[in-house]
XYZ file of N, CA and C in Angstrom:
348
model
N 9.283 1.195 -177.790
C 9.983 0.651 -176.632
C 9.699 1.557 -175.437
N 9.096 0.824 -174.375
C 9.048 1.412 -173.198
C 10.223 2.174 -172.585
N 10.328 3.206 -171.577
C 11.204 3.668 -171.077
C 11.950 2.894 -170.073
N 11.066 2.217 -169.553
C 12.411 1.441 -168.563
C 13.205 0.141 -169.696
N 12.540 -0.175 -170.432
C 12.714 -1.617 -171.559
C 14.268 -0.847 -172.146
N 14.193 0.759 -172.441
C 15.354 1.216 -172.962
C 16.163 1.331 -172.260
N 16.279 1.875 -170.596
C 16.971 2.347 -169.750
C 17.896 0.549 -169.315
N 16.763 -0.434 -169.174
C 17.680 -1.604 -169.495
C 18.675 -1.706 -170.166
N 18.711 -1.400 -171.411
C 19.515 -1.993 -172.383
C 21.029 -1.029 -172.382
N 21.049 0.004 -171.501
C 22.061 0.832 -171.736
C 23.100 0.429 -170.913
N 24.765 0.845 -171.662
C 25.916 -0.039 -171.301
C 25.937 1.226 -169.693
N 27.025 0.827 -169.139
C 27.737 1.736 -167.852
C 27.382 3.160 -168.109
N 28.205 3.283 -169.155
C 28.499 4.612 -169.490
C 27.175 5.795 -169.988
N 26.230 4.643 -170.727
C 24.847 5.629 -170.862
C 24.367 5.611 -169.498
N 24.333 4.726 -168.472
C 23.499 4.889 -167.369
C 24.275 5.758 -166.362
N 25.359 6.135 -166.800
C 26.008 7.388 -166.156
C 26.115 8.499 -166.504
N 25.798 8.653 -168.203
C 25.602 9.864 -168.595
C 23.966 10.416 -168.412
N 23.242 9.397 -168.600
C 21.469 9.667 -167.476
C 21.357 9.987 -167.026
N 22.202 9.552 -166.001
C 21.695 9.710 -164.573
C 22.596 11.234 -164.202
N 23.552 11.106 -164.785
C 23.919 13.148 -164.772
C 22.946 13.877 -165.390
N 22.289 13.834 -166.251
C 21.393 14.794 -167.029
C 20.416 14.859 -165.958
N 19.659 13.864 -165.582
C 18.686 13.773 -164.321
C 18.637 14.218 -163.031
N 20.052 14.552 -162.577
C 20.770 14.743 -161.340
C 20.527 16.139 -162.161
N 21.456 16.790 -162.546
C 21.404 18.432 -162.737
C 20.543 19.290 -163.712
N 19.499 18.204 -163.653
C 18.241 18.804 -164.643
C 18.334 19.377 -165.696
N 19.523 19.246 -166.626
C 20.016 19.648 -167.868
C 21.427 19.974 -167.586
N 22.007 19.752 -169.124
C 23.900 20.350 -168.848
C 24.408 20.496 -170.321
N 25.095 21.041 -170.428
C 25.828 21.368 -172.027
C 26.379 20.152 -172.199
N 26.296 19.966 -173.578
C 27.185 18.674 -173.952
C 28.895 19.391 -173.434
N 29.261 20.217 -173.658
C 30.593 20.337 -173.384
C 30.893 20.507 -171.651
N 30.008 20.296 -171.667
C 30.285 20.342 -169.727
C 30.090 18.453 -169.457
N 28.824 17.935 -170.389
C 28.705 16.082 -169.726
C 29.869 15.868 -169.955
N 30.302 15.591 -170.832
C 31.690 14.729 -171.310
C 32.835 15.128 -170.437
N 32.986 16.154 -169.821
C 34.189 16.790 -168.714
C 33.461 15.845 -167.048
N 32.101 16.150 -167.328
C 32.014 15.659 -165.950
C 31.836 14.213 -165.532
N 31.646 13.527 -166.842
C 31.940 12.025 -166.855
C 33.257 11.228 -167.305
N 34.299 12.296 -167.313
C 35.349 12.081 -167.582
C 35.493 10.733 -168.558
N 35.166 11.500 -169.831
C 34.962 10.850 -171.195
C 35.674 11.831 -172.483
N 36.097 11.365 -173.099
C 36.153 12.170 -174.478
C 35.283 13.096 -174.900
N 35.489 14.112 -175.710
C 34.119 14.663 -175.975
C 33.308 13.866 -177.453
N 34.314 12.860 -178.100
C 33.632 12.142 -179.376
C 32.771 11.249 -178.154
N 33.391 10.600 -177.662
C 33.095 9.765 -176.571
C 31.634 9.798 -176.088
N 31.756 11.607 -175.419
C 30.503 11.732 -175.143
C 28.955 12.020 -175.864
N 29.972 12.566 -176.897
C 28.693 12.953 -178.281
C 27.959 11.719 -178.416
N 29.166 10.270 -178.228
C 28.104 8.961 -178.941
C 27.472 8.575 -177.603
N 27.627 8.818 -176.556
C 26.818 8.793 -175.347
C 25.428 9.332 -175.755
N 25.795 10.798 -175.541
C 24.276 11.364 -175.751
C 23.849 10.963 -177.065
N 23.759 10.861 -178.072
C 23.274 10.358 -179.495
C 22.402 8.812 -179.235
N 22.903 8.045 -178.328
C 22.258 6.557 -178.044
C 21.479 7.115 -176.901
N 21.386 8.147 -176.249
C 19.704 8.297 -175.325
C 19.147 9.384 -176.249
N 19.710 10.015 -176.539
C 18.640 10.991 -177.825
C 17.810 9.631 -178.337
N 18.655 8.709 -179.749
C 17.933 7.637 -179.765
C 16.926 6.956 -178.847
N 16.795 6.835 -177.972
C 16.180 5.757 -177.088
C 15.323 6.518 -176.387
N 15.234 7.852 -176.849
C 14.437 8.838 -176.043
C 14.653 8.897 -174.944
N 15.654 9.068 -174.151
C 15.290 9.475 -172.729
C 16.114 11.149 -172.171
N 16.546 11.389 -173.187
C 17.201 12.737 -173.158
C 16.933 13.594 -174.201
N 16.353 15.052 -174.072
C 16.767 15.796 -175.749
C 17.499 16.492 -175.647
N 18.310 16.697 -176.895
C 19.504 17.800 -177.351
C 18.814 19.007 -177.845
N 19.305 20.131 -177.802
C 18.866 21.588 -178.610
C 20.083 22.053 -178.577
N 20.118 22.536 -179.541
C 21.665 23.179 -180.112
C 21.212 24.602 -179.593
N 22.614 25.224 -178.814
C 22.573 26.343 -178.327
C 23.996 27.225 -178.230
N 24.245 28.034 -177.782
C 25.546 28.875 -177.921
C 26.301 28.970 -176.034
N 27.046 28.419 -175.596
C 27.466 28.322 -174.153
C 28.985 28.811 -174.196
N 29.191 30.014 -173.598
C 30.843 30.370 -173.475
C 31.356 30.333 -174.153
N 30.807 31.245 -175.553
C 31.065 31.555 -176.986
C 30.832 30.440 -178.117
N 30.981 29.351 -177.812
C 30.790 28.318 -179.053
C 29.223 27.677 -178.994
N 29.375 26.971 -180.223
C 28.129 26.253 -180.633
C 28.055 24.951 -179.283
N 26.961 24.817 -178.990
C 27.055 23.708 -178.061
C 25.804 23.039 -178.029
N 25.378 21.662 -177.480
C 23.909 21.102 -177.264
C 23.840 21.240 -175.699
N 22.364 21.461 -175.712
C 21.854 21.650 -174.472
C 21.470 19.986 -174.228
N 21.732 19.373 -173.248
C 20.768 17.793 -172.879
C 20.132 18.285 -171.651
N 19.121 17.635 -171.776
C 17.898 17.770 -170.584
C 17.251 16.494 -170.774
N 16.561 16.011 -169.225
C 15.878 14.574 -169.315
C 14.775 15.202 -170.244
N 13.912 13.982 -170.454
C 12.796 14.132 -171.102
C 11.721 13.489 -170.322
N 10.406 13.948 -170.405
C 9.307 13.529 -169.725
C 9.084 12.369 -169.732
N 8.987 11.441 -168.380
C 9.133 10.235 -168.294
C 7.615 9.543 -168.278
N 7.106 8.311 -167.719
C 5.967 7.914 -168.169
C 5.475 8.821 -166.301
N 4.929 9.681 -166.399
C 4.138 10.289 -164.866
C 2.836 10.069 -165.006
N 2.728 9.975 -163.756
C 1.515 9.354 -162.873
C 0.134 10.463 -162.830
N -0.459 11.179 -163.351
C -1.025 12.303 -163.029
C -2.298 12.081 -162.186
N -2.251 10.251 -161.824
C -3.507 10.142 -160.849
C -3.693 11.165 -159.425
N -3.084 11.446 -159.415
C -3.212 12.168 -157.643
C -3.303 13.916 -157.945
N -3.704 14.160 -158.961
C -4.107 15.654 -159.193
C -5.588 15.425 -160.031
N -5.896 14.037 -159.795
C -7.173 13.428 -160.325
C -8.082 13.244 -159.079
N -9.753 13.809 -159.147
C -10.611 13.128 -157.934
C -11.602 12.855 -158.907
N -12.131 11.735 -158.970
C -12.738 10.870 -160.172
C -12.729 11.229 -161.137
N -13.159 12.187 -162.155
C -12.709 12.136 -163.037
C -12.464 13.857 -163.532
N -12.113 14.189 -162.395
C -12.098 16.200 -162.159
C -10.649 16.191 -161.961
N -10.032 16.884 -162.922
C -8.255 17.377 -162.689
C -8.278 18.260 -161.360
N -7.214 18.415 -160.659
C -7.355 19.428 -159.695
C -7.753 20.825 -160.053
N -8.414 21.776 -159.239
C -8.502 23.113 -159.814
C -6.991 23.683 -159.391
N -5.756 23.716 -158.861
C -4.436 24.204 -158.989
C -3.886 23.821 -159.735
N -4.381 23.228 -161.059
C -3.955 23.171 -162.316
C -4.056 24.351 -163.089
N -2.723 24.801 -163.465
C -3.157 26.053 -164.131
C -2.550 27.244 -163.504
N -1.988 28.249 -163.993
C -1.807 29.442 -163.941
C -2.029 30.471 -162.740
N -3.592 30.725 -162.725
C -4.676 31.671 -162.020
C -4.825 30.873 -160.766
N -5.006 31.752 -159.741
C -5.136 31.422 -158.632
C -6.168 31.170 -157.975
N -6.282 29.835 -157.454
C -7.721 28.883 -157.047
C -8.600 29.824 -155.937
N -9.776 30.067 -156.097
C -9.902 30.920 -154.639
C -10.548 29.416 -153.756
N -10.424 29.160 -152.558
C -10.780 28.270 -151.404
C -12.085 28.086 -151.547
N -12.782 28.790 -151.716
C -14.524 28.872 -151.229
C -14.979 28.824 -153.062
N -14.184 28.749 -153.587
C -14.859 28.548 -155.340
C -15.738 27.179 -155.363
N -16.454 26.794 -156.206
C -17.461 25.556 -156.412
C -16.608 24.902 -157.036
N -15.531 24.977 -157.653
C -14.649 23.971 -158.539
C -14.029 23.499 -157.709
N -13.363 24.327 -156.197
C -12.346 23.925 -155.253
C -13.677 22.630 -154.407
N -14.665 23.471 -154.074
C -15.416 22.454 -153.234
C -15.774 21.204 -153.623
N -15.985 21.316 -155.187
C -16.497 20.282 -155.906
C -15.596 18.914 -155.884
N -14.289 19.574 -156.059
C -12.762 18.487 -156.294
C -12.962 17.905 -155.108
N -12.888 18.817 -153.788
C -12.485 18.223 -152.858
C -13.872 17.174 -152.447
N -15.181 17.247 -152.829
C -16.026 16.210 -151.986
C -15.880 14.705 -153.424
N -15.400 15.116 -154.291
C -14.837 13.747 -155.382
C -13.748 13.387 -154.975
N -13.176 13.998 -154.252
C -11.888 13.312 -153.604
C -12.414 12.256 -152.389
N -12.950 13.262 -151.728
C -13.834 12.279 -149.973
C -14.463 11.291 -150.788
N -15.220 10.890 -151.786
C -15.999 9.780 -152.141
C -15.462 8.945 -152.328
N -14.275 9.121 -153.142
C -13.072 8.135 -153.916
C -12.719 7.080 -152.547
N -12.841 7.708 -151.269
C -12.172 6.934 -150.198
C -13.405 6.200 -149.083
């Protein structure tokens, strides 16, 4: 199942517990359920139906002494065309730092000018 095909099917309450994980780029399960003013069983079966449906993962972690899950979005379907010039990834891919006048930098950039 596609990601938006799943993001369809979810009641109020998953598309509000989403769209918090997405908004603060991760959150403890014991913090979603306070901030969606839900139960915390409540919220467990929240996150458990996008764990399912993939659009969130859990990792069990330790937050303000207790056992807790971490939720964070999960990598959605991205576009990586535009760090593409025909069929050369960008050279600022990566780590190490591009020098300007390199043949990989010049190279990208005249596969980029052709493309247009």
């Amino acid at each position: 199942m596609s990601v938006s095909a799943a993001e369809a099917e979810l009641s109020e309450d998953e598309r509000a517990g989403l769209e918090l994980v997405r908004e603060s780029g991760g959150i403890h399960q014991s913090d979603f359920w306070k901030e969606l003013d839900v139960s915390s069983r409540k919220g467990s079966r929240i996150v458990e139906s996008l764990v399912e449906k993939e659009l969130v993962d859990r990792e069990e972690t330790v937050y303000d002494g207790h056992n807790t899950y971490y939720i964070s979005p999960t990598a959605r379907d991205l576009d990586f065309t535009l760090l593409m010039a025909g069929d050369m990834l960008s050279p600022f891919i990566g780590e190490e730092e591009v020098d300007p006048n390199s043949d990989a930098f010049s190279q990208w950039i005249m596969n980029l000018a052709y493309e247009e």
